[in-house]
Short mmCIF file of C-alpha atoms in Angstrom, two decimals:
data_model
loop_
_atom_site.label_atom_id
_atom_site.label_comp_id
_atom_site.label_asym_id
_atom_site.label_seq_id
_atom_site.Cartn_x
_atom_site.Cartn_y
_atom_site.Cartn_z
CA MET U 759 -138.54 20.89 -54.29
CA GLU U 760 -139.61 18.00 -52.09
CA LEU U 761 -143.01 18.00 -50.43
CA THR U 762 -143.92 15.40 -47.80
CA VAL U 763 -147.57 15.34 -46.70
CA THR U 764 -149.37 13.08 -44.24
CA LEU U 765 -152.71 14.66 -43.35
CA GLN U 766 -156.19 13.90 -42.12
CA LYS U 767 -159.01 16.45 -42.09
CA VAL U 768 -162.78 16.06 -41.70
CA PHE U 769 -165.23 18.66 -43.06
CA GLY U 770 -168.78 17.54 -42.27
CA THR U 771 -169.38 14.40 -44.34
CA PHE U 772 -166.14 14.81 -46.35
CA SER U 773 -162.84 13.43 -45.10
CA LEU U 774 -159.37 13.99 -46.52
CA ASP U 775 -156.73 11.36 -45.80
CA VAL U 776 -153.49 11.62 -47.81
CA ASP U 777 -149.95 10.35 -47.44
CA PHE U 778 -147.40 11.13 -50.17
CA VAL U 779 -143.99 12.47 -51.10
CA VAL U 780 -143.52 14.33 -54.38
CA ARG U 781 -140.40 15.86 -55.93
CA GLY U 782 -140.10 18.28 -58.81
CA GLU U 783 -140.64 21.86 -59.93
CA ARG U 784 -143.86 21.45 -61.98
CA ILE U 785 -146.34 19.35 -60.01
CA GLY U 786 -149.99 18.91 -60.92
CA ILE U 787 -152.93 17.86 -58.73
CA PHE U 788 -155.59 16.26 -60.92
CA GLY U 789 -159.02 14.87 -60.14
CA PRO U 790 -162.75 15.46 -60.51
CA SER U 791 -164.64 18.20 -58.69
CA GLY U 792 -165.09 17.31 -55.04
CA SER U 793 -162.05 15.02 -54.90
CA GLY U 794 -160.27 17.19 -52.31
CA LYS U 795 -157.77 19.11 -54.46
CA SER U 796 -158.61 22.56 -53.10
CA THR U 797 -158.90 21.23 -49.54
CA LEU U 798 -155.39 19.80 -49.81
CA VAL U 799 -153.79 23.04 -51.00
CA SER U 800 -155.63 25.09 -48.38
CA LEU U 801 -154.07 22.86 -45.70
CA ILE U 802 -150.61 23.14 -47.27
CA ALA U 803 -150.95 26.94 -47.39
CA GLY U 804 -152.17 27.13 -43.80
CA LEU U 805 -155.59 28.55 -44.69
CA ASN U 806 -157.14 25.59 -42.84
CA HIS U 807 -155.72 23.38 -40.13
CA PRO U 808 -155.42 19.57 -40.36
CA ASP U 809 -156.85 17.37 -37.62
CA ARG U 810 -153.72 15.22 -37.65
CA GLY U 811 -150.49 14.80 -39.59
CA ARG U 812 -147.55 16.83 -40.83
CA ILE U 813 -146.30 18.84 -43.82
CA LEU U 814 -142.61 19.08 -44.70
CA LEU U 815 -141.33 21.45 -47.39
CA ASP U 816 -137.77 20.59 -48.39
CA GLY U 817 -137.42 18.76 -45.09
CA GLU U 818 -138.61 21.70 -42.97
CA PRO U 819 -141.88 21.20 -41.05
CA VAL U 820 -144.51 23.88 -41.65
CA PHE U 821 -147.09 21.80 -39.79
CA ASP U 822 -146.67 18.90 -37.36
CA LYS U 823 -149.59 18.15 -35.07
CA ALA U 824 -147.63 15.84 -32.77
CA ALA U 825 -144.77 18.34 -32.39
CA ARG U 826 -147.19 21.29 -32.05
CA ILE U 827 -145.72 23.07 -35.06
CA ASP U 828 -148.07 25.24 -37.11
CA ILE U 829 -146.25 28.00 -39.00
CA PRO U 830 -148.63 30.91 -39.71
CA THR U 831 -149.73 31.31 -43.32
CA ASP U 832 -147.84 34.56 -43.88
CA LEU U 833 -144.58 33.00 -42.64
CA ARG U 834 -144.69 29.80 -44.70
CA ARG U 835 -143.49 31.59 -47.85
CA ILE U 836 -146.14 29.84 -49.91
CA GLY U 837 -147.82 31.97 -52.57
CA MET U 838 -151.40 31.43 -53.79
CA VAL U 839 -153.12 32.08 -57.11
CA PHE U 840 -156.86 31.40 -57.04
CA GLN U 841 -159.57 30.81 -59.63
CA ARG U 842 -160.63 34.45 -59.22
CA PRO U 843 -157.98 37.20 -59.08
CA HIS U 844 -159.19 38.67 -55.73
CA LEU U 845 -157.39 41.95 -56.35
CA PHE U 846 -157.72 44.83 -53.90
CA PRO U 847 -160.12 47.31 -55.59
CA HIS U 848 -158.79 50.35 -53.68
CA LEU U 849 -155.22 49.78 -54.90
CA SER U 850 -153.66 50.37 -58.30
CA VAL U 851 -151.98 47.57 -60.22
CA ARG U 852 -148.67 48.69 -58.71
CA GLY U 853 -150.17 48.66 -55.21
CA ASN U 854 -151.58 45.17 -55.70
CA LEU U 855 -148.26 43.85 -56.98
CA LEU U 856 -146.32 45.31 -54.07
CA TYR U 857 -148.76 44.15 -51.39
CA GLY U 858 -147.02 40.82 -50.71
CA PHE U 859 -143.56 42.20 -51.48
CA LYS U 860 -143.78 44.78 -48.68
CA ARG U 861 -144.82 42.07 -46.21
CA SER U 862 -142.07 39.64 -47.16
CA ASN U 863 -138.81 39.28 -45.24
CA ARG U 864 -136.16 41.56 -46.72
CA ALA U 865 -133.72 38.66 -46.82
CA HIS U 866 -136.05 36.81 -49.22
CA ARG U 867 -136.64 39.69 -51.67
CA LYS U 868 -134.80 38.30 -54.67
CA ILE U 869 -137.54 39.15 -57.18
CA THR U 870 -138.15 42.86 -57.73
CA LEU U 871 -141.01 44.78 -59.28
CA ASN U 872 -138.92 45.67 -62.33
CA ASP U 873 -137.97 42.01 -62.87
CA LEU U 874 -141.59 40.94 -62.72
CA VAL U 875 -142.98 43.73 -64.91
CA GLU U 876 -140.62 42.72 -67.70
CA VAL U 877 -141.53 39.03 -67.55
CA LEU U 878 -145.29 39.58 -67.29
CA GLN U 879 -145.27 42.51 -69.76
CA ILE U 880 -147.47 44.69 -67.55
CA GLY U 881 -145.45 47.92 -67.37
CA HIS U 882 -148.22 49.84 -69.15
CA LEU U 883 -150.76 48.73 -66.51
CA LEU U 884 -148.96 49.83 -63.34
CA ASP U 885 -150.86 53.05 -62.71
CA ARG U 886 -154.30 51.72 -63.67
CA GLY U 887 -157.05 50.87 -61.23
CA VAL U 888 -157.87 47.18 -61.24
CA LYS U 889 -161.47 47.88 -62.31
CA ASN U 890 -160.06 49.04 -65.66
CA LEU U 891 -158.41 45.70 -66.48
CA SER U 892 -159.56 42.85 -68.70
CA GLY U 893 -160.01 39.37 -67.26
CA GLY U 894 -156.66 38.24 -68.59
CA GLU U 895 -154.88 41.35 -67.28
CA LYS U 896 -156.39 40.84 -63.82
CA GLN U 897 -155.13 37.27 -63.69
CA ARG U 898 -151.65 38.36 -64.76
CA VAL U 899 -151.62 40.88 -61.92
CA ALA U 900 -152.79 38.17 -59.48
CA ILE U 901 -149.93 35.95 -60.65
CA GLY U 902 -147.50 38.84 -60.26
CA ARG U 903 -148.70 39.64 -56.74
CA ALA U 904 -148.14 36.04 -55.66
CA VAL U 905 -144.69 35.86 -57.27
CA LEU U 906 -143.57 39.19 -55.78
CA SER U 907 -144.16 37.80 -52.30
CA ASN U 908 -141.00 35.80 -53.14
CA PRO U 909 -142.42 32.38 -52.24
CA ARG U 910 -140.48 29.14 -52.08
CA LEU U 911 -143.60 27.34 -53.38
CA LEU U 912 -146.53 28.61 -55.47
CA LEU U 913 -149.97 27.01 -55.16
CA MET U 914 -152.33 27.57 -58.09
CA ASP U 915 -155.93 26.54 -57.42
CA GLU U 916 -157.62 26.22 -60.84
CA PRO U 917 -156.33 29.67 -61.91
CA LEU U 918 -157.56 29.23 -65.50
CA SER U 919 -161.03 27.77 -65.00
CA ALA U 920 -162.82 31.14 -64.94
CA LEU U 921 -161.30 32.19 -68.28
CA ASP U 922 -162.51 31.36 -71.79
CA ASP U 923 -160.19 29.36 -74.06
CA THR U 924 -158.74 32.45 -75.74
CA LEU U 925 -157.74 34.08 -72.44
CA LYS U 926 -156.70 30.77 -70.90
CA PHE U 927 -154.08 30.07 -73.54
CA GLN U 928 -152.88 33.66 -73.39
CA ILE U 929 -152.27 33.33 -69.64
CA ILE U 930 -150.51 29.94 -69.71
CA PRO U 931 -147.26 31.22 -71.30
CA PHE U 932 -147.07 33.95 -68.64
CA LEU U 933 -147.56 31.37 -65.89
CA THR U 934 -144.93 28.97 -67.15
CA HIS U 935 -142.41 31.64 -68.18
CA THR U 936 -142.72 33.49 -64.85
CA CYS U 937 -142.12 30.37 -62.74
CA GLU U 938 -139.22 29.28 -64.95
CA ALA U 939 -137.64 32.74 -64.95
CA PHE U 940 -137.65 32.99 -61.15
CA HIS U 941 -137.14 29.27 -60.41
CA ILE U 942 -140.34 28.93 -58.39
CA PRO U 943 -141.68 25.38 -57.98
CA TYR U 944 -145.46 25.05 -58.03
CA LEU U 945 -148.47 22.85 -57.42
CA PHE U 946 -151.03 23.38 -60.19
CA ILE U 947 -154.61 22.22 -59.55
CA SER U 948 -156.99 21.43 -62.39
CA HIS U 949 -159.55 18.92 -63.63
CA SER U 950 -158.55 19.75 -67.24
CA LEU U 951 -156.28 17.13 -68.79
CA THR U 952 -155.03 19.61 -71.42
CA GLU U 953 -154.02 22.15 -68.75
CA MET U 954 -152.32 19.41 -66.77
CA ARG U 955 -150.26 18.28 -69.75
CA ILE U 956 -149.09 21.83 -70.45
CA MET U 957 -148.41 22.90 -66.87
CA ALA U 958 -147.12 19.77 -65.08
CA ASP U 959 -144.40 17.18 -65.39
CA ARG U 960 -145.47 15.05 -62.42
CA VAL U 961 -149.14 14.62 -61.46
CA LEU U 962 -150.78 13.66 -58.15
CA LEU U 963 -154.12 11.93 -58.72
CA MET U 964 -156.93 12.56 -56.23
CA ASP U 965 -160.25 10.81 -55.84
CA GLY U 966 -162.71 10.90 -52.96
CA GLY U 967 -160.35 12.66 -50.56
CA ARG U 968 -157.60 10.09 -51.12
CA MET U 969 -154.38 10.08 -53.13
CA ALA U 970 -154.97 7.62 -55.96
CA GLY U 971 -151.34 7.67 -57.16
CA GLN U 972 -148.87 9.79 -59.08
CA MET U 973 -147.49 9.60 -62.61
CA GLY U 974 -146.03 11.65 -65.43
CA ALA U 975 -148.39 14.04 -67.24
CA GLU U 976 -147.95 12.25 -70.58
CA GLU U 977 -148.52 8.89 -68.89
CA LEU U 978 -151.76 10.30 -67.45
CA ALA U 979 -152.89 11.48 -70.90
CA ARG U 980 -152.37 8.02 -72.39
CA ALA U 981 -153.98 6.25 -69.43
CA SER U 982 -157.00 8.57 -69.62
CA ALA U 983 -157.49 8.24 -73.39
CA GLY U 984 -159.46 5.00 -73.10
CA GLU U 985 -161.70 6.42 -70.37
CA ARG U 986 -162.88 9.44 -72.35
CA THR U 987 -165.08 9.85 -75.38
CA ARG U 988 -162.43 12.12 -76.85
CA PRO U 989 -159.39 10.19 -78.15
CA TYR U 990 -155.78 11.00 -77.38
CA THR U 991 -154.74 14.43 -78.64
CA ASN U 992 -151.20 15.48 -79.55
CA LEU U 993 -149.99 18.83 -78.21
CA LEU U 994 -147.43 20.50 -80.46
CA ARG U 995 -145.36 23.56 -79.64
CA LEU U 996 -144.48 25.10 -83.03
CA ARG U 997 -142.16 28.00 -83.87
CA ALA U 998 -141.00 30.50 -86.47
CA PRO U 999 -143.93 30.51 -88.94
CA ARG U 1000 -143.63 31.65 -92.52
CA ARG U 1001 -146.37 32.05 -95.13
CA VAL U 1002 -146.54 29.47 -97.93
CA ASP U 1003 -149.37 29.53 -100.50
CA GLY U 1004 -152.01 30.73 -98.04
CA LEU U 1005 -150.81 28.42 -95.26
CA HIS U 1006 -148.39 28.83 -92.37
CA ALA U 1007 -145.26 26.67 -92.31
CA TYR U 1008 -144.09 26.15 -88.71
CA LYS U 1009 -140.81 24.68 -87.54
CA TRP U 1010 -141.32 21.41 -85.68
CA GLY U 1011 -138.07 19.84 -84.63
CA ASP U 1012 -135.95 19.27 -87.73
CA ARG U 1013 -138.84 19.75 -90.20
CA GLU U 1014 -141.84 21.95 -91.01
CA LEU U 1015 -145.58 21.47 -90.69
CA LEU U 1016 -148.04 23.24 -93.02
CA ILE U 1017 -151.09 24.51 -91.18
CA SER U 1018 -154.28 26.17 -92.32
CA GLY U 1019 -154.78 29.14 -90.03
CA GLY U 1020 -152.21 30.04 -87.43
CA ASP U 1021 -150.71 33.50 -87.13
CA ASP U 1022 -147.40 35.33 -87.30
CA ASN U 1023 -146.51 35.00 -83.61
CA PRO U 1024 -143.07 33.41 -83.17
CA GLU U 1025 -144.44 30.49 -81.13
CA ALA U 1026 -147.82 28.76 -80.89
CA LEU U 1027 -149.44 25.71 -79.30
CA PHE U 1028 -151.61 23.41 -81.41
CA GLU U 1029 -153.80 20.37 -80.84
CA LEU U 1030 -153.72 17.49 -83.31
CA PRO U 1031 -156.19 14.63 -82.74
CA SER U 1032 -154.56 11.22 -83.02
CA THR U 1033 -157.48 10.14 -85.24
CA ASP U 1034 -156.54 12.76 -87.88
CA ILE U 1035 -153.25 11.08 -88.77
CA ILE U 1036 -153.38 8.62 -91.69
CA ILE U 1037 -150.73 5.89 -91.83
CA PHE U 1038 -149.15 4.51 -95.03
CA LYS U 1039 -146.77 1.56 -95.26
CA ARG U 1040 -145.11 3.02 -98.37
CA HIS U 1041 -144.73 6.49 -99.81
CA PRO U 1042 -148.03 7.32 -101.57
CA GLU U 1043 -147.80 8.41 -105.19
CA ALA U 1044 -150.17 11.34 -104.69
CA ILE U 1045 -152.03 12.72 -101.71
CA SER U 1046 -154.01 15.87 -100.94
CA ALA U 1047 -152.79 16.18 -97.34
CA ARG U 1048 -150.11 18.87 -97.11
CA ASN U 1049 -148.01 17.06 -94.50
CA LEU U 1050 -146.35 13.71 -95.20
CA LEU U 1051 -143.88 12.63 -92.52
CA LYS U 1052 -141.53 9.67 -92.61
CA CYS U 1053 -141.62 8.13 -89.14
CA ARG U 1054 -140.53 5.09 -87.15
CA VAL U 1055 -143.00 3.13 -84.99
CA ALA U 1056 -141.40 3.34 -81.54
CA GLY U 1057 -144.16 1.43 -79.74
CA THR U 1058 -147.88 0.81 -79.44
CA PHE U 1059 -150.55 0.82 -76.75
CA GLU U 1060 -154.24 -0.09 -76.80
CA THR U 1061 -156.89 2.48 -75.99
CA ASN U 1062 -160.65 2.09 -76.16
CA GLY U 1063 -160.49 -0.88 -78.57
CA ARG U 1064 -158.04 0.78 -80.96
CA ILE U 1065 -154.28 0.83 -81.29
CA ALA U 1066 -152.21 3.94 -80.66
CA LEU U 1067 -148.95 4.09 -82.59
CA GLU U 1068 -146.08 5.97 -80.98
CA LEU U 1069 -144.25 7.60 -83.89
CA GLU U 1070 -140.73 8.99 -83.95
CA CYS U 1071 -140.73 11.71 -86.58
CA GLY U 1072 -137.16 12.95 -86.74
CA THR U 1073 -136.50 14.62 -83.41
CA GLU U 1074 -140.19 14.84 -82.46
CA HIS U 1075 -142.97 12.41 -81.53
CA LEU U 1076 -146.63 11.86 -82.43
CA VAL U 1077 -149.35 9.41 -81.47
CA ALA U 1078 -151.64 8.12 -84.25
CA LEU U 1079 -154.78 6.11 -83.49
CA VAL U 1080 -155.82 3.32 -85.87
CA VAL U 1081 -158.19 0.35 -85.75
CA LYS U 1082 -156.77 -3.09 -85.03
CA GLU U 1083 -157.58 -4.33 -88.55
CA ALA U 1084 -155.36 -1.64 -90.03
CA VAL U 1085 -152.47 -2.72 -87.82
CA ARG U 1086 -152.86 -6.30 -89.04
CA GLU U 1087 -153.32 -5.41 -92.72
CA LEU U 1088 -150.31 -3.09 -92.75
CA ALA U 1089 -148.26 -5.52 -90.62
CA ILE U 1090 -147.30 -2.67 -88.30
CA THR U 1091 -144.76 -3.68 -85.67
CA LYS U 1092 -142.32 -1.84 -83.48
CA GLY U 1093 -139.35 -0.49 -85.41
CA ILE U 1094 -140.83 -0.36 -88.92
CA LYS U 1095 -140.85 2.80 -91.04
CA VAL U 1096 -144.22 4.32 -92.00
CA TYR U 1097 -145.52 7.55 -93.53
CA ALA U 1098 -147.92 9.76 -91.57
CA ALA U 1099 -150.22 12.03 -93.58
CA ILE U 1100 -151.88 15.03 -91.91
CA LYS U 1101 -154.21 17.60 -93.45
CA ALA U 1102 -153.34 21.24 -92.94
CA THR U 1103 -156.84 21.73 -91.48
CA ALA U 1104 -156.40 19.05 -88.80
CA PHE U 1105 -154.59 21.38 -86.38
CA ARG U 1106 -156.38 23.60 -83.81
CA GLN U 1107 -154.49 26.51 -82.36
CA LEU U 1108 -154.72 26.83 -78.57
CA GLY U 1109 -152.44 29.76 -77.94
#
């Protein structure tokens, strides 16, 4: 997907003025509240009209002020998922899902109800009224309704911000798996750095109604680490747990990690603060931490007065944060081998 946007729009005292080209399937729009993220996607969707400019989706204009092109919202083939589900209360789950499908062009109907029900695991909900759904179930139905409209682009305007952490990290796998399964590119809006790292590969940065730049999601996480009170956090996707002496041993690349907590689900996402990784120059004789990983220092970067070590641990990577004195005392340089010790209690499960 290639999206070309050159737009100007004034709302009272707020003005949006953006000019960018972005390519990819998993695009994030990141910035503080009031930076213009939602305004931008409403203009792309056709819910509002720019004062000047143009929007090209894969080279095709959906809006061009100078050429007097303004494709109606329902003909742009752009799906929307909002912060709130906005389901139709008089329709069943099935009726809500089929609402956009019935209004789509028959030539574009490549995704069917049966396909979607299997991916979103909502077959048991089809005949329910939407008032009898949990918050997470409602959001899954809202996602399904947008996907069944068979869009060529999906816009998601902070779709997780109204959910608590438990529901949020239950919904994320459905979001990512659904878009991957049906090859739907998306723009994902959020002011949460964790959500952005999970959902996006490329990130557009917005500030004060302007485009402040674009970068990779991991690059954004490292650049933001020094600006936040919370240090850099590793995100680890772990698989195939087995029980070992009251702990869970998860597969992580070509090795295992022992974790206090966890569950028996085949896959889980964990946070690991970079400050909870202890670095040794040589193999310690004895240590209480249950994880001791032999790693190579692939690089370093400075953040908030400390040094972040980029570690290659077999086929996987970690970032460990240490003070500058430790780097000097251990003579840590790029390319040397070190041992990283991690307590089993240092991990926090997200979903």
